[in-house]
Coordinates of N, CA, C and O in Angstrom, one line a residue:
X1 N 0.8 -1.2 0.0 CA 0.0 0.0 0.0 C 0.9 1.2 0.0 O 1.9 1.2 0.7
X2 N 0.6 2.2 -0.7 CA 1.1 3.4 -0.9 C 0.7 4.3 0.2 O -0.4 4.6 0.0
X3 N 1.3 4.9 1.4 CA 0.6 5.5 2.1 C 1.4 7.0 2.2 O 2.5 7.3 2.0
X4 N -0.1 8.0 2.5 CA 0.5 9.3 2.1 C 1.6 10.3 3.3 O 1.8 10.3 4.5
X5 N 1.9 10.6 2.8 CA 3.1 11.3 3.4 C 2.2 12.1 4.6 O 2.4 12.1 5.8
X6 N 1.4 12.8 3.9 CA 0.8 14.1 5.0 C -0.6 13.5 4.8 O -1.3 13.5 3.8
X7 N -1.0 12.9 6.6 CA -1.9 13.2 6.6 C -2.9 14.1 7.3 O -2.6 14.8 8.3
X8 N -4.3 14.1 6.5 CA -4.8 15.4 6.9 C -6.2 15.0 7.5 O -6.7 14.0 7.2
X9 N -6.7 15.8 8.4 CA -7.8 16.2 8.6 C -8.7 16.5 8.1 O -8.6 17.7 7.7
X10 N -10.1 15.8 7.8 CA -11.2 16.5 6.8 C -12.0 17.0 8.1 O -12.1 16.8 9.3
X11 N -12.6 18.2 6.9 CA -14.0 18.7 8.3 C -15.3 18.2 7.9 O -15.2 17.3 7.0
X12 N -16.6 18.4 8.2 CA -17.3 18.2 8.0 C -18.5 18.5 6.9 O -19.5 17.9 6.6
X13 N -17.6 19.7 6.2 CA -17.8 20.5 4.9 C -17.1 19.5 3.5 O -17.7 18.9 2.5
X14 N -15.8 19.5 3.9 CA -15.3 18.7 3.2 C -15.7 17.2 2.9 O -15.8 16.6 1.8
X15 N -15.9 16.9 4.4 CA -17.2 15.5 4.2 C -18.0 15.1 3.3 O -17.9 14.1 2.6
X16 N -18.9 16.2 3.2 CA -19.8 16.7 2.5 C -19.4 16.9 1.1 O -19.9 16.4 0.1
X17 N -18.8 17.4 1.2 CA -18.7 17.6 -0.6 C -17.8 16.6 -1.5 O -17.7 16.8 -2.8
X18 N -17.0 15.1 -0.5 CA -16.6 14.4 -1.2 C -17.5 13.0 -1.2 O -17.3 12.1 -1.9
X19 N -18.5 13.2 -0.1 CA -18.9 11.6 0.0 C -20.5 11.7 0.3 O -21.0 12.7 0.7
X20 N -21.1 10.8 0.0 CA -22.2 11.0 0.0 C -23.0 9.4 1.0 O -22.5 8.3 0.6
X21 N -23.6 9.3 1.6 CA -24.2 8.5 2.2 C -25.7 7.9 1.8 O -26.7 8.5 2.3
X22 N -26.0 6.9 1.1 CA -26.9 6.4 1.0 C -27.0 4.5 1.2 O -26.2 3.7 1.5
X23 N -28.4 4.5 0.8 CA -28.8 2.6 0.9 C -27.6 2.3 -0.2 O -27.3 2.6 -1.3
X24 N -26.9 1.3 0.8 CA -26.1 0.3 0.1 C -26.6 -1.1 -0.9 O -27.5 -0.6 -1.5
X25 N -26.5 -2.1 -1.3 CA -27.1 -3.4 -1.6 C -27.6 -3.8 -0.3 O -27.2 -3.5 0.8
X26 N -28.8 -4.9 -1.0 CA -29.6 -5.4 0.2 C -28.9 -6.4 1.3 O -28.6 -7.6 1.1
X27 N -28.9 -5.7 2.7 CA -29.0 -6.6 3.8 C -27.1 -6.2 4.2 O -26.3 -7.0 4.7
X28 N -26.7 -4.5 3.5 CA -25.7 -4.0 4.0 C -25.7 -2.6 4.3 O -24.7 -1.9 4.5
X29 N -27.1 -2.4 4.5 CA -27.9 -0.9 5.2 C -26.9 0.2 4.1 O -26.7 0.2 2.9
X30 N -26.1 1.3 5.4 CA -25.8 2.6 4.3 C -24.6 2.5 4.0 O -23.7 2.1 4.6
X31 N -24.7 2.8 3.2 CA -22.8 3.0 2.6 C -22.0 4.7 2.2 O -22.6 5.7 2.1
X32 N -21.1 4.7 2.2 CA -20.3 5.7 1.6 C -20.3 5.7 0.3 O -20.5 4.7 -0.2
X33 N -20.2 6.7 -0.4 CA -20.1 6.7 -2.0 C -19.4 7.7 -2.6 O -19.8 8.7 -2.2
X34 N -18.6 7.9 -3.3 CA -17.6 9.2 -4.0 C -18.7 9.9 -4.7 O -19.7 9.4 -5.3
X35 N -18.4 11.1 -4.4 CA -19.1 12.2 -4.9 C -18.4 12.9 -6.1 O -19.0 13.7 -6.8
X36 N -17.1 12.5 -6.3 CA -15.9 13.0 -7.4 C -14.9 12.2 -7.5 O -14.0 12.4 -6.7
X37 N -14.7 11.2 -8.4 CA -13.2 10.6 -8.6 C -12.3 10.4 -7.8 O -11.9 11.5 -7.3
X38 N -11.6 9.4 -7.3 CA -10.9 9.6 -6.2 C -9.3 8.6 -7.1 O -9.6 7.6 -7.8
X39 N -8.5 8.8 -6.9 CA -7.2 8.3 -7.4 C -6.7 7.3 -6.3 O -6.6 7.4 -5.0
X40 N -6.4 6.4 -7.0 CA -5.6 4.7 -6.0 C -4.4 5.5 -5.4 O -3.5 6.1 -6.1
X41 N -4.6 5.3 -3.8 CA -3.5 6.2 -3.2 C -3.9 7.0 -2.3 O -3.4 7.1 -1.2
X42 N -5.1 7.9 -3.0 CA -5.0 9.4 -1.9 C -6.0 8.6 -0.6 O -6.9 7.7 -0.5
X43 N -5.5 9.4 0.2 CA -6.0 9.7 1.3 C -7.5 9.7 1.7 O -7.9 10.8 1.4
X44 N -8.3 9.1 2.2 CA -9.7 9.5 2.4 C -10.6 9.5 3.5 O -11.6 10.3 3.4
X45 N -10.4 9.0 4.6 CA -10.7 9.8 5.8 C -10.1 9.0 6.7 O -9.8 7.9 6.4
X46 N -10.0 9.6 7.9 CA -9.7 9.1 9.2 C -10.7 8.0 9.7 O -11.8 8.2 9.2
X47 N -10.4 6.8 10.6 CA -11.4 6.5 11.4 C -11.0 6.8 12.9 O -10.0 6.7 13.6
X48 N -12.9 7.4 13.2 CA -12.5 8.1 14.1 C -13.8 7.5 15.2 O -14.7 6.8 14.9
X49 N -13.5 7.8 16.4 CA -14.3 7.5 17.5 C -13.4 7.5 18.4 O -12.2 7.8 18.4
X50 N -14.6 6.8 19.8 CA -13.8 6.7 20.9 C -12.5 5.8 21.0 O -12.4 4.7 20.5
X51 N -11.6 6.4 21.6 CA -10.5 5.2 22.1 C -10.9 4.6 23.2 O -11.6 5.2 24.0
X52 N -10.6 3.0 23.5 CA -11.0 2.5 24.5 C -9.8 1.2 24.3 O -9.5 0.7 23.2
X53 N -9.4 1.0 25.9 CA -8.4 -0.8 26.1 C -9.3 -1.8 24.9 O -10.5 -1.8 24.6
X54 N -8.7 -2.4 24.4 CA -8.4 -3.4 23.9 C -9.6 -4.5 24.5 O -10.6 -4.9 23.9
X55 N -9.2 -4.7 25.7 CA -10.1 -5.8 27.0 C -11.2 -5.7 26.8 O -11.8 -6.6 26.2
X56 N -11.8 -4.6 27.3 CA -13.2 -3.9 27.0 C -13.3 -4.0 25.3 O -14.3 -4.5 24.9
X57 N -12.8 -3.7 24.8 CA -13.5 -3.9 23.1 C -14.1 -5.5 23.1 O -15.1 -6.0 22.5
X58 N -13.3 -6.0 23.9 CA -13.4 -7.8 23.5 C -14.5 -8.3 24.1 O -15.0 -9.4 23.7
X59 N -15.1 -7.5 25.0 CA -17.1 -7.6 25.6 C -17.4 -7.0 25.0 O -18.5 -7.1 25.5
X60 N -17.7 -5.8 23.9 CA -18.6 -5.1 23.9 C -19.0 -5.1 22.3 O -18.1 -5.0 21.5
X61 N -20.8 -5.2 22.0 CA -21.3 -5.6 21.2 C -21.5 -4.4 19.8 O -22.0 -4.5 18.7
X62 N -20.8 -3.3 20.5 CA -20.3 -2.5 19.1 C -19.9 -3.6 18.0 O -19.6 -4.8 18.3
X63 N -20.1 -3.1 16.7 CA -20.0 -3.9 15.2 C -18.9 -2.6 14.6 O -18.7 -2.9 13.4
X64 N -18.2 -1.3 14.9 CA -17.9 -0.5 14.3 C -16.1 -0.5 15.5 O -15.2 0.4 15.5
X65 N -16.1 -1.5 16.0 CA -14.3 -1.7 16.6 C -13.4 -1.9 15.5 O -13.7 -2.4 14.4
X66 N -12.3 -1.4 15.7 CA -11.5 -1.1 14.9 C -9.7 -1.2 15.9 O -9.3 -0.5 16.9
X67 N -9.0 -2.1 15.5 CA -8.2 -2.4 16.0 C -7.2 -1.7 15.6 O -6.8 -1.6 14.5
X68 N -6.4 -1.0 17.2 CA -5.0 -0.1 16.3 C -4.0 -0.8 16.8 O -3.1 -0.8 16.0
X69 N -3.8 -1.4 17.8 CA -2.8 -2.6 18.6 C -3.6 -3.5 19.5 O -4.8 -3.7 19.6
X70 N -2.5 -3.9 20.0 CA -3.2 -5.2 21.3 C -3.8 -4.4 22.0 O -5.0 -4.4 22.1
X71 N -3.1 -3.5 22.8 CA -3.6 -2.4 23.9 C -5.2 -2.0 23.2 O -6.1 -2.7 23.6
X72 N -5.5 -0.9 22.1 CA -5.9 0.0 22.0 C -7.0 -0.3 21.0 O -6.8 -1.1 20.1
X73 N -8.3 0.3 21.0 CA -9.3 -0.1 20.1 C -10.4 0.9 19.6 O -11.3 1.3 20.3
X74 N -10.1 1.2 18.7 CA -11.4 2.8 18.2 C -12.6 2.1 18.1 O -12.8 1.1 17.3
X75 N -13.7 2.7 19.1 CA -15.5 2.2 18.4 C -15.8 3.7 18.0 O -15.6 4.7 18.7
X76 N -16.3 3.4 16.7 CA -16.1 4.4 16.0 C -17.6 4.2 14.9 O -17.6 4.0 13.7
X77 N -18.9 4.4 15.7 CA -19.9 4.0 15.6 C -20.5 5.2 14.3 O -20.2 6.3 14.7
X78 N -21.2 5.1 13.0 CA -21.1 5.9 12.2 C -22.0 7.6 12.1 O -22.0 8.6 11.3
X79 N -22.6 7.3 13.3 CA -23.0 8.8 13.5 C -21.9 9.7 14.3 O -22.3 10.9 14.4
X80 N -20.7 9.3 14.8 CA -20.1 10.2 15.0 C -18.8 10.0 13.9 O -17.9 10.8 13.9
X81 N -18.8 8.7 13.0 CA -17.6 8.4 12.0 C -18.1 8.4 10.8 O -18.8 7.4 10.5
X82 N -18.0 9.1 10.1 CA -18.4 9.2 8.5 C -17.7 7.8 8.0 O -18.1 7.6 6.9
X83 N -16.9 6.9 8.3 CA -15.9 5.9 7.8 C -16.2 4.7 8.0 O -15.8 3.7 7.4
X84 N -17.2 5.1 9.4 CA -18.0 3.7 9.6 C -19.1 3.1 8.6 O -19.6 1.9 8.6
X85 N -19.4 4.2 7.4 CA -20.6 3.7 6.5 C -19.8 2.9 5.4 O -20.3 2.4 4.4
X86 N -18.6 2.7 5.6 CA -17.5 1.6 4.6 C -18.2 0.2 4.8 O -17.9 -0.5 5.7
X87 N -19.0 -0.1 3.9 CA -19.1 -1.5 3.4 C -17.4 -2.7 3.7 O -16.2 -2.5 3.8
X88 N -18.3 -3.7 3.8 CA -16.9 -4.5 3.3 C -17.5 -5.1 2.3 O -18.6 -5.2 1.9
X89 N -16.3 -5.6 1.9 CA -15.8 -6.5 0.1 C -15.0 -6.9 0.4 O -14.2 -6.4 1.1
X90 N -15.0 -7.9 -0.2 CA -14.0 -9.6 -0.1 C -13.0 -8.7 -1.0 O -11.8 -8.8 -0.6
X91 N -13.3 -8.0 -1.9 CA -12.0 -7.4 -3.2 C -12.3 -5.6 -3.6 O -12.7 -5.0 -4.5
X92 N -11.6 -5.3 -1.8 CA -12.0 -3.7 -1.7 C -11.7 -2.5 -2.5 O -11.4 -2.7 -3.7
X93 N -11.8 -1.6 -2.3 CA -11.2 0.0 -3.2 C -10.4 0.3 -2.5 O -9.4 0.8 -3.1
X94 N -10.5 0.3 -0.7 CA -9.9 1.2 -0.1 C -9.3 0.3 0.7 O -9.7 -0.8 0.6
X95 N -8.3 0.6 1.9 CA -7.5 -0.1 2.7 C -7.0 0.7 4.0 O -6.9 1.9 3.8
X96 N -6.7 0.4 4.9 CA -6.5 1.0 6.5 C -5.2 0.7 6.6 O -4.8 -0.4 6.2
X97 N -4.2 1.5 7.2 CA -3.0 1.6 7.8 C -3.2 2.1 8.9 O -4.3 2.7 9.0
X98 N -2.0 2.0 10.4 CA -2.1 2.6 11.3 C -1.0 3.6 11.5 O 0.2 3.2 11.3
X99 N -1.0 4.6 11.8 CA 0.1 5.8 11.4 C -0.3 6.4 12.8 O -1.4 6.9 13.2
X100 N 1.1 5.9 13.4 CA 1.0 7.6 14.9 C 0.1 7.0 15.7 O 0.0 7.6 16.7
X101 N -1.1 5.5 15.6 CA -2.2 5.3 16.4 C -3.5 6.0 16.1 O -4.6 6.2 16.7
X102 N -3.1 6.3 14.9 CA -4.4 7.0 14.0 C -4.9 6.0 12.8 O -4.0 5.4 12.3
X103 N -6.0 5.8 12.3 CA -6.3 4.5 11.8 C -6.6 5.4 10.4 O -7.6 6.2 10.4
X104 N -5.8 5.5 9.1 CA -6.2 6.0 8.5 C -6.6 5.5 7.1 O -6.1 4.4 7.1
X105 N -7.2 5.7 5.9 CA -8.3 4.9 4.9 C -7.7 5.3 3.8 O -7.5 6.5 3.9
X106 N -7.0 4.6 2.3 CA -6.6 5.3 1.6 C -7.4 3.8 0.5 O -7.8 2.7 0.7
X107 N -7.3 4.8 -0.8 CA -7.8 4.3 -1.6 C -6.8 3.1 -2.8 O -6.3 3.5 -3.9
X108 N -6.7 2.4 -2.4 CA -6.1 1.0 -3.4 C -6.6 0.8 -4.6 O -5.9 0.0 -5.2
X109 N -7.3 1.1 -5.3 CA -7.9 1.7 -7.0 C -8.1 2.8 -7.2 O -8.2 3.5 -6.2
X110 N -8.3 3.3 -8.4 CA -9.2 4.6 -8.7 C -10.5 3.8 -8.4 O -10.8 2.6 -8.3
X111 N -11.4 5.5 -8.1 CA -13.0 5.1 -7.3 C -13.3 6.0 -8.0 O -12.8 7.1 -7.9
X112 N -14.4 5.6 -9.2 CA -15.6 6.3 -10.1 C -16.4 7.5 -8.5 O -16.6 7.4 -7.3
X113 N -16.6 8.6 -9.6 CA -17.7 9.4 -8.8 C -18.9 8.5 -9.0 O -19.1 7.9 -10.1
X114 N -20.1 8.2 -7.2 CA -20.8 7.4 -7.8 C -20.5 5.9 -7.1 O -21.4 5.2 -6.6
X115 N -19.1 5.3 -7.2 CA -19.3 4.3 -6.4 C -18.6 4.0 -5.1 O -17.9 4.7 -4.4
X116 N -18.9 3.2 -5.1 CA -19.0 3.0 -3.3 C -17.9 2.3 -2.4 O -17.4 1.2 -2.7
X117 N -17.7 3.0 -1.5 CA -16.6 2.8 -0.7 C -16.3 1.6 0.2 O -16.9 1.4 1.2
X118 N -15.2 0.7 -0.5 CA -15.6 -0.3 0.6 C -14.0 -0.9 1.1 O -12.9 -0.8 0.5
X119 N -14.2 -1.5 2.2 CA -13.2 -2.1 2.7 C -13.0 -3.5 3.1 O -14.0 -3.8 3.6
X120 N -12.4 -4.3 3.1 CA -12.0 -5.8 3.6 C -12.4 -5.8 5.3 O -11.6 -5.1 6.0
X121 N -13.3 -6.4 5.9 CA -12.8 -5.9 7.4 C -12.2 -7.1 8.1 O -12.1 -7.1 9.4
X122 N -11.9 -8.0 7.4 CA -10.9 -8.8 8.3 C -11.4 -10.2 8.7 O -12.6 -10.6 8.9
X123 N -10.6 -10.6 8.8 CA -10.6 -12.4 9.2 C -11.5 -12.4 10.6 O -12.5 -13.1 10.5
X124 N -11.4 -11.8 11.7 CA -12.2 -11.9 12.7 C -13.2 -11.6 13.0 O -13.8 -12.0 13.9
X125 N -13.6 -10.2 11.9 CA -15.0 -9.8 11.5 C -16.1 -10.7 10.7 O -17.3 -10.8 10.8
X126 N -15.2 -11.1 9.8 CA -16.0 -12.1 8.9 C -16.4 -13.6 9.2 O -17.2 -14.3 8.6
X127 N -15.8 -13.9 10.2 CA -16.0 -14.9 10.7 C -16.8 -15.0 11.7 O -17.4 -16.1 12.1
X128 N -17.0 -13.6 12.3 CA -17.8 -13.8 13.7 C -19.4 -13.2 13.0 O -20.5 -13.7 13.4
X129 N -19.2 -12.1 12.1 CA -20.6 -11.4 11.6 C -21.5 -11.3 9.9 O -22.7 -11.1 9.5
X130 N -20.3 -11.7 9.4 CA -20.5 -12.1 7.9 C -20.5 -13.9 7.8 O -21.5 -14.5 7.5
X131 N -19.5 -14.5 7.9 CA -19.6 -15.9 7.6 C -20.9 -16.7 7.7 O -21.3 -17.5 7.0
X132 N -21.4 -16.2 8.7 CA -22.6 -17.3 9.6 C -24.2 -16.7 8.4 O -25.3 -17.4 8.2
X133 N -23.9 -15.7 7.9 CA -25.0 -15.4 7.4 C -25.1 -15.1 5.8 O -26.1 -14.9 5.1
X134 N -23.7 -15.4 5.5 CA -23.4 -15.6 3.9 C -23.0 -13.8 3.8 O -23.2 -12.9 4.6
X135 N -22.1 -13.9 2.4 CA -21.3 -12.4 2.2 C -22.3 -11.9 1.4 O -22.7 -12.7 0.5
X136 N -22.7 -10.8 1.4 CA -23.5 -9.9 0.8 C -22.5 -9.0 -0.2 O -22.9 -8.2 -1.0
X137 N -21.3 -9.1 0.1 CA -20.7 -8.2 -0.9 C -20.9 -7.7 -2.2 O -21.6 -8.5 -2.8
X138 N -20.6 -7.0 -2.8 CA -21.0 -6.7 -4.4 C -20.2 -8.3 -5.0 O -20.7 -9.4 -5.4
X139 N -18.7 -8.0 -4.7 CA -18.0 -9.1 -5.5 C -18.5 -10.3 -5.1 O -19.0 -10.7 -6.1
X140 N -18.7 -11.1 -4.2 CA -19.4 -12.2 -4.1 C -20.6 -12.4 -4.5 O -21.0 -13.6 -4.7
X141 N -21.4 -11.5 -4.7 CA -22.9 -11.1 -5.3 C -22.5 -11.7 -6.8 O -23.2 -12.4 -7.4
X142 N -21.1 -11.1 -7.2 CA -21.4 -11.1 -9.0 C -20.3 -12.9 -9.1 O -20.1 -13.5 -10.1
X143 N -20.1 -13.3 -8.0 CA -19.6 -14.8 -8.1 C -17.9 -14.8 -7.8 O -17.5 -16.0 -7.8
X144 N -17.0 -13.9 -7.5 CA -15.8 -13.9 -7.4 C -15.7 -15.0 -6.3 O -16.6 -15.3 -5.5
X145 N -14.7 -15.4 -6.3 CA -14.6 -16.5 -4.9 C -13.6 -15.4 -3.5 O -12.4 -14.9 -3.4
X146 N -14.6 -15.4 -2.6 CA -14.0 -15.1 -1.4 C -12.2 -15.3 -1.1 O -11.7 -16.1 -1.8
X147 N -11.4 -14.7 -0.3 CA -10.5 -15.2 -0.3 C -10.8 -15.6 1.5 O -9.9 -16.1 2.1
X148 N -12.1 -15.3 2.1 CA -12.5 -15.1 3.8 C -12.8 -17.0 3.8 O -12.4 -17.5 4.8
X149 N -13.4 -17.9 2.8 CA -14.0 -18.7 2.3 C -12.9 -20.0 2.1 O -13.0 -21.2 2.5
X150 N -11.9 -19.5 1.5 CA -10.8 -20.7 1.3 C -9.8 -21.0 2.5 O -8.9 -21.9 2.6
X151 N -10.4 -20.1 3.5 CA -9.2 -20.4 4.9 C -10.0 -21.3 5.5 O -11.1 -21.6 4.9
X152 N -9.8 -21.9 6.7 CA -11.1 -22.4 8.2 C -11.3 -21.4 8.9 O -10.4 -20.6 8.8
X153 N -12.2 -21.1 9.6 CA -12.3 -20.1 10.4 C -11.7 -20.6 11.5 O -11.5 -21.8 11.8
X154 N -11.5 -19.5 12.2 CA -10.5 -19.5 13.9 C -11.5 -20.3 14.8 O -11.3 -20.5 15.9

């Protein structure tokens, strides 16, 4: 992953004028969506929420935890995280690095204005909230084979 040199802070304006929030495909509620072309590479938002131990993430029935180390864990629930409306996909657009303890989102394709922002959420996610109920993703939708599917689960 190419990750950006500077990163930045969006506000809520800027929010606004690059992404747009609507119904996702069925039975993956709202999604994110580009409002203008986005280039494989740049930068696209922070994820953000509360910090909380690690321990406590590991009881609590939040769906929007977001792991920055063993210690440390962002719930980062989507009314206060614009980043939280990231779909996953077995074969994403965008991808997460941790820089500084900041969980940041950068884009791994070009992203048409129009389509929709999505992310991989991981082997522990998918096993515990997606596996049991089958993948709704776009790419599994159109037949790609999972790569969540060919492992065992933990």
């Amino acid at each position: 992953m190419v990750l950006s040199t500077l990163v930045m802070r969006i506000d809520d304006t800027q929010i606004l004028s690059r992404f747009e929030v609507r119904d996702g495909r069925p039975g993956t509620g709202l999604g994110l969506y580009a409002k203008q072309p986005i280039k494989s590479g740049a930068f696209i938002l922070e994820y953000t929420g509360k910090k909380i131990p690690s321990v406590i993430a590991d009881d609590s029935d939040s769906a929007y935890l977001f792991e920055i180390d063993a210690d440390w864990t962002i719930d980062g629930p989507p009314n206060i995280n614009p980043a939280g409306y990231i779909n996953h996909d077995c074969f994403p657009n965008t991808e997460s690095d941790v820089i500084d303890g900041r969980i940041i989102i950068e884009a791994i394709k070009n992203i048409a204005a129009g389509e929709e922002l999505t992310i991989d959420y991981g082997d522990e996610y998918f096993d515990e909230f997606i596996r049991p109920h089958g993948c709704k993703c776009a790419s599994c939708e159109k037949g790609l084979k999972s790569p969540h599917y060919k492992r065992i689960p933990r």
